[in-house]
PDB file of C-alpha atoms in Angstrom:
ATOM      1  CA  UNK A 456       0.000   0.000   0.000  1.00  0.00           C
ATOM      2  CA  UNK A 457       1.295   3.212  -0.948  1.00  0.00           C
ATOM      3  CA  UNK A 458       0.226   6.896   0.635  1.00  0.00           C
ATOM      4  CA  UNK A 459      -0.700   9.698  -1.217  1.00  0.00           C
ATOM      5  CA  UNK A 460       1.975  11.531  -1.405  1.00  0.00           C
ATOM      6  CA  UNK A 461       4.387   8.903  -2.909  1.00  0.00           C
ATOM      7  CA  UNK A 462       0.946   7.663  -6.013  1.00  0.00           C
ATOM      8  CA  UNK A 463       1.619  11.733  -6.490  1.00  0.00           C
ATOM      9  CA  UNK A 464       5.402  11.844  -6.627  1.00  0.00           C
ATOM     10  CA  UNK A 465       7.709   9.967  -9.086  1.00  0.00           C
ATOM     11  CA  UNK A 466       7.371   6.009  -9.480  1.00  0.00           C
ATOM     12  CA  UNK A 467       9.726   4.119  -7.415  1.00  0.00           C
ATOM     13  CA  UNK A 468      12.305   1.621  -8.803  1.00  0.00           C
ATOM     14  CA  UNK A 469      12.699  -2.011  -7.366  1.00  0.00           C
ATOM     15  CA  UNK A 470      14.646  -1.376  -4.120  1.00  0.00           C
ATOM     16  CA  UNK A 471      14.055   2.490  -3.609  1.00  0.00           C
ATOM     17  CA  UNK A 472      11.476   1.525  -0.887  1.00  0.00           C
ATOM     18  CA  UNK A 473      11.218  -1.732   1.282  1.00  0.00           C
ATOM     19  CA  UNK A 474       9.346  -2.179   4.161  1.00  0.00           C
ATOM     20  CA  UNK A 475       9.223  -6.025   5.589  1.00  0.00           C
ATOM     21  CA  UNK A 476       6.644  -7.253   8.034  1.00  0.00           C
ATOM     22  CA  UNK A 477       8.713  -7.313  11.274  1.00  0.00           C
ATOM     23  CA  UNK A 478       6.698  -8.235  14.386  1.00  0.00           C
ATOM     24  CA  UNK A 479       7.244  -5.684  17.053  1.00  0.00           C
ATOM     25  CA  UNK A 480       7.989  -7.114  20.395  1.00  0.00           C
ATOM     26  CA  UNK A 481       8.951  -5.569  23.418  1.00  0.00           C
ATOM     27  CA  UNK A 482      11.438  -5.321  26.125  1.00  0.00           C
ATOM     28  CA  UNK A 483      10.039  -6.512  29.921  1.00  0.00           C
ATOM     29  CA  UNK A 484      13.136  -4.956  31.549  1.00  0.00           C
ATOM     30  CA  UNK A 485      15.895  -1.970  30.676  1.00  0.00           C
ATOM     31  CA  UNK A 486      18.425  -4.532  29.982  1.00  0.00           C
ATOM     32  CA  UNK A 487      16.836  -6.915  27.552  1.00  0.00           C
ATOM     33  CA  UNK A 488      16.389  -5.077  24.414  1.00  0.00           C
ATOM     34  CA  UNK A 489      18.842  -7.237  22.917  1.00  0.00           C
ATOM     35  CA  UNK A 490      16.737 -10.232  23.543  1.00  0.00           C
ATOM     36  CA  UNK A 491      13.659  -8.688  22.677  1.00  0.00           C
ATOM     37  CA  UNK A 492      15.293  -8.011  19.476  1.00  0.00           C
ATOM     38  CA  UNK A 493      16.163 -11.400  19.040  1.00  0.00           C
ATOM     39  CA  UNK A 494      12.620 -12.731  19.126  1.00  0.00           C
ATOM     40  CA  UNK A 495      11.425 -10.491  16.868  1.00  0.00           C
ATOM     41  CA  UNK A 496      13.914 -11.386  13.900  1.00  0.00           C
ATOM     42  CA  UNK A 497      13.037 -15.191  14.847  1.00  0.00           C
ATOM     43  CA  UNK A 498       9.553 -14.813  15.026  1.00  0.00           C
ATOM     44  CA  UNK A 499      10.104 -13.172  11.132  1.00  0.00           C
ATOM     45  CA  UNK A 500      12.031 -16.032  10.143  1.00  0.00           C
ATOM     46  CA  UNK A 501       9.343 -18.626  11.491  1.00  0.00           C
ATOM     47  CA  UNK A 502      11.693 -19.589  14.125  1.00  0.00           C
ATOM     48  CA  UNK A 503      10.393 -18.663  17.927  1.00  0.00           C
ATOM     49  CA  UNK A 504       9.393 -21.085  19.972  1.00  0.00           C
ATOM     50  CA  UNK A 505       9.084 -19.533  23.548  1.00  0.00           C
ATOM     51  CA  UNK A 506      10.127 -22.641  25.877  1.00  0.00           C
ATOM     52  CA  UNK A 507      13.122 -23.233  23.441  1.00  0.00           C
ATOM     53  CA  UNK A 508      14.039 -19.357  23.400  1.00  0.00           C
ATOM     54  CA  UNK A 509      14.283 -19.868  27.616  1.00  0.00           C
ATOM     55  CA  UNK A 510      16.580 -23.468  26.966  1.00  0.00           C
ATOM     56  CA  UNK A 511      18.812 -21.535  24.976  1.00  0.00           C
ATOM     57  CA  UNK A 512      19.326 -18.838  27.007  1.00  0.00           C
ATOM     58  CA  UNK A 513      20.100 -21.616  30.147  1.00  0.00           C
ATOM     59  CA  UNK A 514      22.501 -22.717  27.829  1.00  0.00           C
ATOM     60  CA  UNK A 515      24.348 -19.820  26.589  1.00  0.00           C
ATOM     61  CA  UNK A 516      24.373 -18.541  30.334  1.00  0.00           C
ATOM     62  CA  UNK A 517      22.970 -15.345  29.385  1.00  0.00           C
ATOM     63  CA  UNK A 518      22.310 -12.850  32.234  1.00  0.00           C
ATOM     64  CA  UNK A 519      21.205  -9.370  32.544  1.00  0.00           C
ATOM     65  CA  UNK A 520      24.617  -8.323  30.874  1.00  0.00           C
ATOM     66  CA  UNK A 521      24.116  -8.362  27.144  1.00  0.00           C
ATOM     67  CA  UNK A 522      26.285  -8.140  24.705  1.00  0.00           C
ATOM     68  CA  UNK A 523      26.469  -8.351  20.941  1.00  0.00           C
ATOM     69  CA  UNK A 524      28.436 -11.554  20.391  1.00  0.00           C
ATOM     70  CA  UNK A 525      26.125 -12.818  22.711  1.00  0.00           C
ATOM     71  CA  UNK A 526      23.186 -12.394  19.906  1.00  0.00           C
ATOM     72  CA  UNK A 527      25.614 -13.874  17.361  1.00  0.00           C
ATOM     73  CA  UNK A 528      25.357 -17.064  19.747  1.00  0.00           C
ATOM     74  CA  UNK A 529      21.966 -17.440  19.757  1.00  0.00           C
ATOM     75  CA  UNK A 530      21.309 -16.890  16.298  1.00  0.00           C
ATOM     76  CA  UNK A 531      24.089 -20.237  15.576  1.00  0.00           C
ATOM     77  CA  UNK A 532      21.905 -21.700  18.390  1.00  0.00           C
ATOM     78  CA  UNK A 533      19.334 -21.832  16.144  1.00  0.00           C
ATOM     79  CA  UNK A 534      20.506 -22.105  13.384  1.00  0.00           C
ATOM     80  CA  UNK A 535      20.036 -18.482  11.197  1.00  0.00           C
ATOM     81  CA  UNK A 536      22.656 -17.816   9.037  1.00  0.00           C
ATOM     82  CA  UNK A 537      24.488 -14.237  10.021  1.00  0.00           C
ATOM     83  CA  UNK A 538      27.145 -12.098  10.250  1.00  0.00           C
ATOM     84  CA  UNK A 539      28.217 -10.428  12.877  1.00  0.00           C
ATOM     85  CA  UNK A 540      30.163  -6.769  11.676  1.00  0.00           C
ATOM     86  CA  UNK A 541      32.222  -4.888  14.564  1.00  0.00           C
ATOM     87  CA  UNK A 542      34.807  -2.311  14.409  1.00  0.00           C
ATOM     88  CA  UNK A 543      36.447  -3.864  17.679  1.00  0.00           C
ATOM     89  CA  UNK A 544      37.384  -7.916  17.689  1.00  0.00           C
ATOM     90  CA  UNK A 545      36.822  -8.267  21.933  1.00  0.00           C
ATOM     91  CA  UNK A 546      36.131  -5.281  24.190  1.00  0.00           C
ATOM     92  CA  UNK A 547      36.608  -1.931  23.947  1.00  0.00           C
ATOM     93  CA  UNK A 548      38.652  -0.936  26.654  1.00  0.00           C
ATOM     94  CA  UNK A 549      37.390   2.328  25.583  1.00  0.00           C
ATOM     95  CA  UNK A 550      34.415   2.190  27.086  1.00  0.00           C
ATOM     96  CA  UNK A 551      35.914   0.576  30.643  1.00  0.00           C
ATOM     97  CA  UNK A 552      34.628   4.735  32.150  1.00  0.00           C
ATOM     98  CA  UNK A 553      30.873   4.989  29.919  1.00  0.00           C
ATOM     99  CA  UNK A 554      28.655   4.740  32.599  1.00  0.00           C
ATOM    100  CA  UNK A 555      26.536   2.588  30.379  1.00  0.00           C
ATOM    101  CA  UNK A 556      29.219  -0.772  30.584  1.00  0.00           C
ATOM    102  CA  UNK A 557      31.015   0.472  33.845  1.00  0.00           C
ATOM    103  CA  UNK A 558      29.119  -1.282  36.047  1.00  0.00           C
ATOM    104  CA  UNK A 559      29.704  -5.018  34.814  1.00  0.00           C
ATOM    105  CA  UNK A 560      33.044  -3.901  32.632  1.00  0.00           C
ATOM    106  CA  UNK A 561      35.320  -5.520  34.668  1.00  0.00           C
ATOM    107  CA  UNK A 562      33.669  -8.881  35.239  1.00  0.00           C
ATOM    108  CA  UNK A 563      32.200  -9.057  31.678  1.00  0.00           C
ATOM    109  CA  UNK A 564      35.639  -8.638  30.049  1.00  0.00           C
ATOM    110  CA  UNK A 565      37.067 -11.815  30.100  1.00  0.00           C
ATOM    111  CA  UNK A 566      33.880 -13.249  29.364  1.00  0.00           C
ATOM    112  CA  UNK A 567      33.410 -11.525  26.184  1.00  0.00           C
ATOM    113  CA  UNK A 568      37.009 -11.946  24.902  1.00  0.00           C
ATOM    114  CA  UNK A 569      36.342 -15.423  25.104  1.00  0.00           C
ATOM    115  CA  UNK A 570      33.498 -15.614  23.228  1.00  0.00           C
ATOM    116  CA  UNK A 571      35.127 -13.650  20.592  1.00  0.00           C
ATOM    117  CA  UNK A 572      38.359 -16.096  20.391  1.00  0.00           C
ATOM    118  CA  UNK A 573      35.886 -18.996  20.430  1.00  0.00           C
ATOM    119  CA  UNK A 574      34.031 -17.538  17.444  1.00  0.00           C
ATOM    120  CA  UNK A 575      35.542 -19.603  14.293  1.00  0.00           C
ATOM    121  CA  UNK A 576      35.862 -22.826  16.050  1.00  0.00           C
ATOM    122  CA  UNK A 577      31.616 -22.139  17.213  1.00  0.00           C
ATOM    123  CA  UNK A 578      31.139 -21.066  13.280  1.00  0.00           C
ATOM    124  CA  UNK A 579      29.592 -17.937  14.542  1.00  0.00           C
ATOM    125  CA  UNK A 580      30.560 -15.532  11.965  1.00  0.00           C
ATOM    126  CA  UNK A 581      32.601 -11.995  12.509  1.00  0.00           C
ATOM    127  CA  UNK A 582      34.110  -9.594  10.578  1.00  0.00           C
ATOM    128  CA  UNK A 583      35.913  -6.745  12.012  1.00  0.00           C
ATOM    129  CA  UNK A 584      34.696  -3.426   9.726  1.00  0.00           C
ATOM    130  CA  UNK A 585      32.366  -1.076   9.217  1.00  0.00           C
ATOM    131  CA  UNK A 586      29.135  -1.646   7.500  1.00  0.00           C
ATOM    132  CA  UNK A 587      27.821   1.422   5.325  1.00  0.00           C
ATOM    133  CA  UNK A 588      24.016   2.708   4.706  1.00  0.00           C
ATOM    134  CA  UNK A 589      24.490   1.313   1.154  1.00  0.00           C
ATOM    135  CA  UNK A 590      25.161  -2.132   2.604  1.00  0.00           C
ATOM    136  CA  UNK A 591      22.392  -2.000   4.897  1.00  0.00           C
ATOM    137  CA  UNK A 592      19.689  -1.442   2.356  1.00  0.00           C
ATOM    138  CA  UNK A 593      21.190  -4.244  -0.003  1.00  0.00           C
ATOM    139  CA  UNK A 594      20.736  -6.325   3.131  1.00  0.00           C
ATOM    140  CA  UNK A 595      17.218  -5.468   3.852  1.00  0.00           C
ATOM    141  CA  UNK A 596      16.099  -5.041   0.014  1.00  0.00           C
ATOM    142  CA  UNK A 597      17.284  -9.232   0.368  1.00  0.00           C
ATOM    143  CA  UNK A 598      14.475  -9.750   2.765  1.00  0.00           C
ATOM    144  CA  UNK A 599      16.997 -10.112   5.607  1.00  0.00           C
ATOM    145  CA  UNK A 600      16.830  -7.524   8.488  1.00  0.00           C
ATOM    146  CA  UNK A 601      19.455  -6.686  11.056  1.00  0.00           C
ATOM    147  CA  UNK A 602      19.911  -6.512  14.774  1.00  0.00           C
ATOM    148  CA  UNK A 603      22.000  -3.089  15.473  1.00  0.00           C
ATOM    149  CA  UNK A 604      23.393  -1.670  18.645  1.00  0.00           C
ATOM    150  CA  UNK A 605      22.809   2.316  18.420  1.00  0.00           C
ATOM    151  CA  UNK A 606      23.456   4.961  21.008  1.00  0.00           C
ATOM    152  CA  UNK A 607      20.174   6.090  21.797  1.00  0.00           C
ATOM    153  CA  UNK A 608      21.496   9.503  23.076  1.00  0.00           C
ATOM    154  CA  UNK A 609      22.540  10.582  19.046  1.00  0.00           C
ATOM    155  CA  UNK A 610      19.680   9.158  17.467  1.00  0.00           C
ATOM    156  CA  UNK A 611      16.142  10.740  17.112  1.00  0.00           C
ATOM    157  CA  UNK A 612      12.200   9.601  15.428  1.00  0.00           C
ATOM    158  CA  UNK A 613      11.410  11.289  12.899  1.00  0.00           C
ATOM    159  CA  UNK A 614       8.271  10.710  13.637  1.00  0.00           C
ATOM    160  CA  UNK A 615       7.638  12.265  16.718  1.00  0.00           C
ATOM    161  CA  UNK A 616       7.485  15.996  17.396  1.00  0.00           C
ATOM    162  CA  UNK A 617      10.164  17.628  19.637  1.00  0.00           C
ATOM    163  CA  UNK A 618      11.252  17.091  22.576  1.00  0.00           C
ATOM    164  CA  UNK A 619      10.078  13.519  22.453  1.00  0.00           C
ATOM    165  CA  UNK A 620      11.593  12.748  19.355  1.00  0.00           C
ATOM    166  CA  UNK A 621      14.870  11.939  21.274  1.00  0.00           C
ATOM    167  CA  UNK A 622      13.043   9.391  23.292  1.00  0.00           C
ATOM    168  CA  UNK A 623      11.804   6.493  20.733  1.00  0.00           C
ATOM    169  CA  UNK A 624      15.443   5.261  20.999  1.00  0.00           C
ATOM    170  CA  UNK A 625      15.562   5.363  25.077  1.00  0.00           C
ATOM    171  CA  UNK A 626      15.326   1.691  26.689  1.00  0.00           C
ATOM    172  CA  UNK A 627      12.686   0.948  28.735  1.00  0.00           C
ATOM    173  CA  UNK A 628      12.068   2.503  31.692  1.00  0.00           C
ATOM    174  CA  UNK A 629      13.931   5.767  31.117  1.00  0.00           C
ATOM    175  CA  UNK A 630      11.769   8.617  30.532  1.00  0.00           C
ATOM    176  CA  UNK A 631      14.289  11.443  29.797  1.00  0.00           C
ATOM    177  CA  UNK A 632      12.641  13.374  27.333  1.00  0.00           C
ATOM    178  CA  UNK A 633      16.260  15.144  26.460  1.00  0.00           C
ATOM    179  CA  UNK A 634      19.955  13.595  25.414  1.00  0.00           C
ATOM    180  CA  UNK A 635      21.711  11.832  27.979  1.00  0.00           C
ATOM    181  CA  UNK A 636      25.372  12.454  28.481  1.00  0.00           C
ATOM    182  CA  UNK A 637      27.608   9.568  27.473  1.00  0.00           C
ATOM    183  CA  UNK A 638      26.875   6.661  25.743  1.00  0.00           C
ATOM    184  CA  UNK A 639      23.673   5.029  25.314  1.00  0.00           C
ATOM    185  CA  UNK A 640      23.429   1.501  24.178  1.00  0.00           C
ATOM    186  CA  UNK A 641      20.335   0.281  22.814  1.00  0.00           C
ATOM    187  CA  UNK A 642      19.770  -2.505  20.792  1.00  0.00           C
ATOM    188  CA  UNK A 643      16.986  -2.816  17.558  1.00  0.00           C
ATOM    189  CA  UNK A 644      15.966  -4.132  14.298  1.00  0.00           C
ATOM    190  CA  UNK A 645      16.414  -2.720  11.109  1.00  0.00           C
ATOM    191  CA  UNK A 646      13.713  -3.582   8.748  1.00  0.00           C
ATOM    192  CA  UNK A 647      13.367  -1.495   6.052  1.00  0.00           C
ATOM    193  CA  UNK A 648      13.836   2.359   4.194  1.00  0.00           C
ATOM    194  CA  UNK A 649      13.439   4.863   2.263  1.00  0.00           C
ATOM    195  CA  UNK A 650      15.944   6.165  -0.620  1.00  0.00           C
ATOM    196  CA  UNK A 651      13.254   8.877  -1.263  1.00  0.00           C
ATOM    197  CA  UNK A 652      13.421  10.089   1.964  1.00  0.00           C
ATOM    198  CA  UNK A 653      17.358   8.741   3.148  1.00  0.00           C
ATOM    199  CA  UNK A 654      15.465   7.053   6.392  1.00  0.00           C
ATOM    200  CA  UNK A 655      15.669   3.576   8.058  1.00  0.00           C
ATOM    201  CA  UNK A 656      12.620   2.011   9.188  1.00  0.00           C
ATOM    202  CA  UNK A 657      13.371   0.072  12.698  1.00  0.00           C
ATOM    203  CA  UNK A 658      11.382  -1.424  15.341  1.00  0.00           C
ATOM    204  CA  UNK A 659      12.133  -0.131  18.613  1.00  0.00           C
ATOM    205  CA  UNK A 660      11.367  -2.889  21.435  1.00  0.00           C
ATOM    206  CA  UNK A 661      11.251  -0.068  24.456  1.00  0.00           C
ATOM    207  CA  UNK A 662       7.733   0.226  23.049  1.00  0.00           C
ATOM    208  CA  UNK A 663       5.349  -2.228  21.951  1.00  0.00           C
ATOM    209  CA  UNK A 664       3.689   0.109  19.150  1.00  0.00           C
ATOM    210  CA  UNK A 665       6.563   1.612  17.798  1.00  0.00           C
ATOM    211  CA  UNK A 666       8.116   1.573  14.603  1.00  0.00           C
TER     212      UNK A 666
END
């Protein structure tokens, strides 16, 4: 179905807009966006099953401390074919004084680094580099969507008037309606865009109506 405004405008081209049918579903607590995300790309691919979502996450150990290559696990643990893109193989020590990872840094870093030297031999897939807004819509125009880690305090909706248009991207249960100092990790899925309009289409699980 197309609006108005783009039957009145020029005809679009295969792959100038895509828009695939993501379920939204959300977060229960502000630390498992990443999870939430995860269900929603396996309930896309036909793939969630709610008792064997809770087995794997017994058996990956997962906690309340999320991180990326802990998605790229659970994807291999069922099976979806991925790749996981960073521009840092381990932990960023970088980040050792955000406020956001400071907490768990510490005790999380040995952890991760071992997930990320056990990556090959577990034939989950990474790549160190950066992955452009050109190679994101070739990905989605595929039919494949992606799971992204953004900092929420850079990032606004374009759909919602200001102020709140800085708080779509919050996690759930903060209800700042301005930019938070420091980084702000949030985690959600890319499903779609616009050339026309040079925007990304997402669903955001810190709400369970947005996208």
């Amino acid at each position: 179905m197309r609006t108005e405004a783009e039957a009145a405008g020029p005809s679009l081209e295969p792959g100038d807009f895509v828009q695939l049918p993501v379920p939204i579903i959300q977060q229960l607590y502000h630390w498992d966006c990443g999870l939430a995300c995860s269900r929603m790309v396996l309930r896309y691919l036909g793939q969630l099953d709610d008792s064997e979502f809770e087995c794997a996450l017994q058996e990956l150990r997962l906690t309340r401390s999320i991180w990326t290559i802990d998605l790229a696990y659970l994807m291999r643990r069922f099976g979806v074919r991925h790749r996981f893109c960073t521009q840092t193989l381990g932990v960023d020590k970088g980040y050792r004084n955000q406020s956001f990872y400071r907490k768990h840094f510490d005790t999380e870093e040995t952890r991760v680094n071992q997930l990320f030297a056990q990556a090959q031999a577990c034939k989950v897939l990474v790549e160190k580099r950066t992955v452009s807004v050109q190679d994101i819509q070739a990905h989605l125009a595929q039919g494949h969507v992606a799971i992204v880690l953004v900092n929420s305090g850079v990032l606004h909706c374009e759909l919602c008037s200001s102020p709140v248009k800085y708080c779509c991207f919050a996690p759930r249960g903060h209800r700042c309606f301005c930019r938070a100092p420091g980084y702000q990790g949030h985690f959600i899925v890319l499903r779609g865009y616009s050339r026309a309009t040079g925007s990304i289409f997402y669903n955001n699980p810190a709400y369970a109506d947005r996208q």
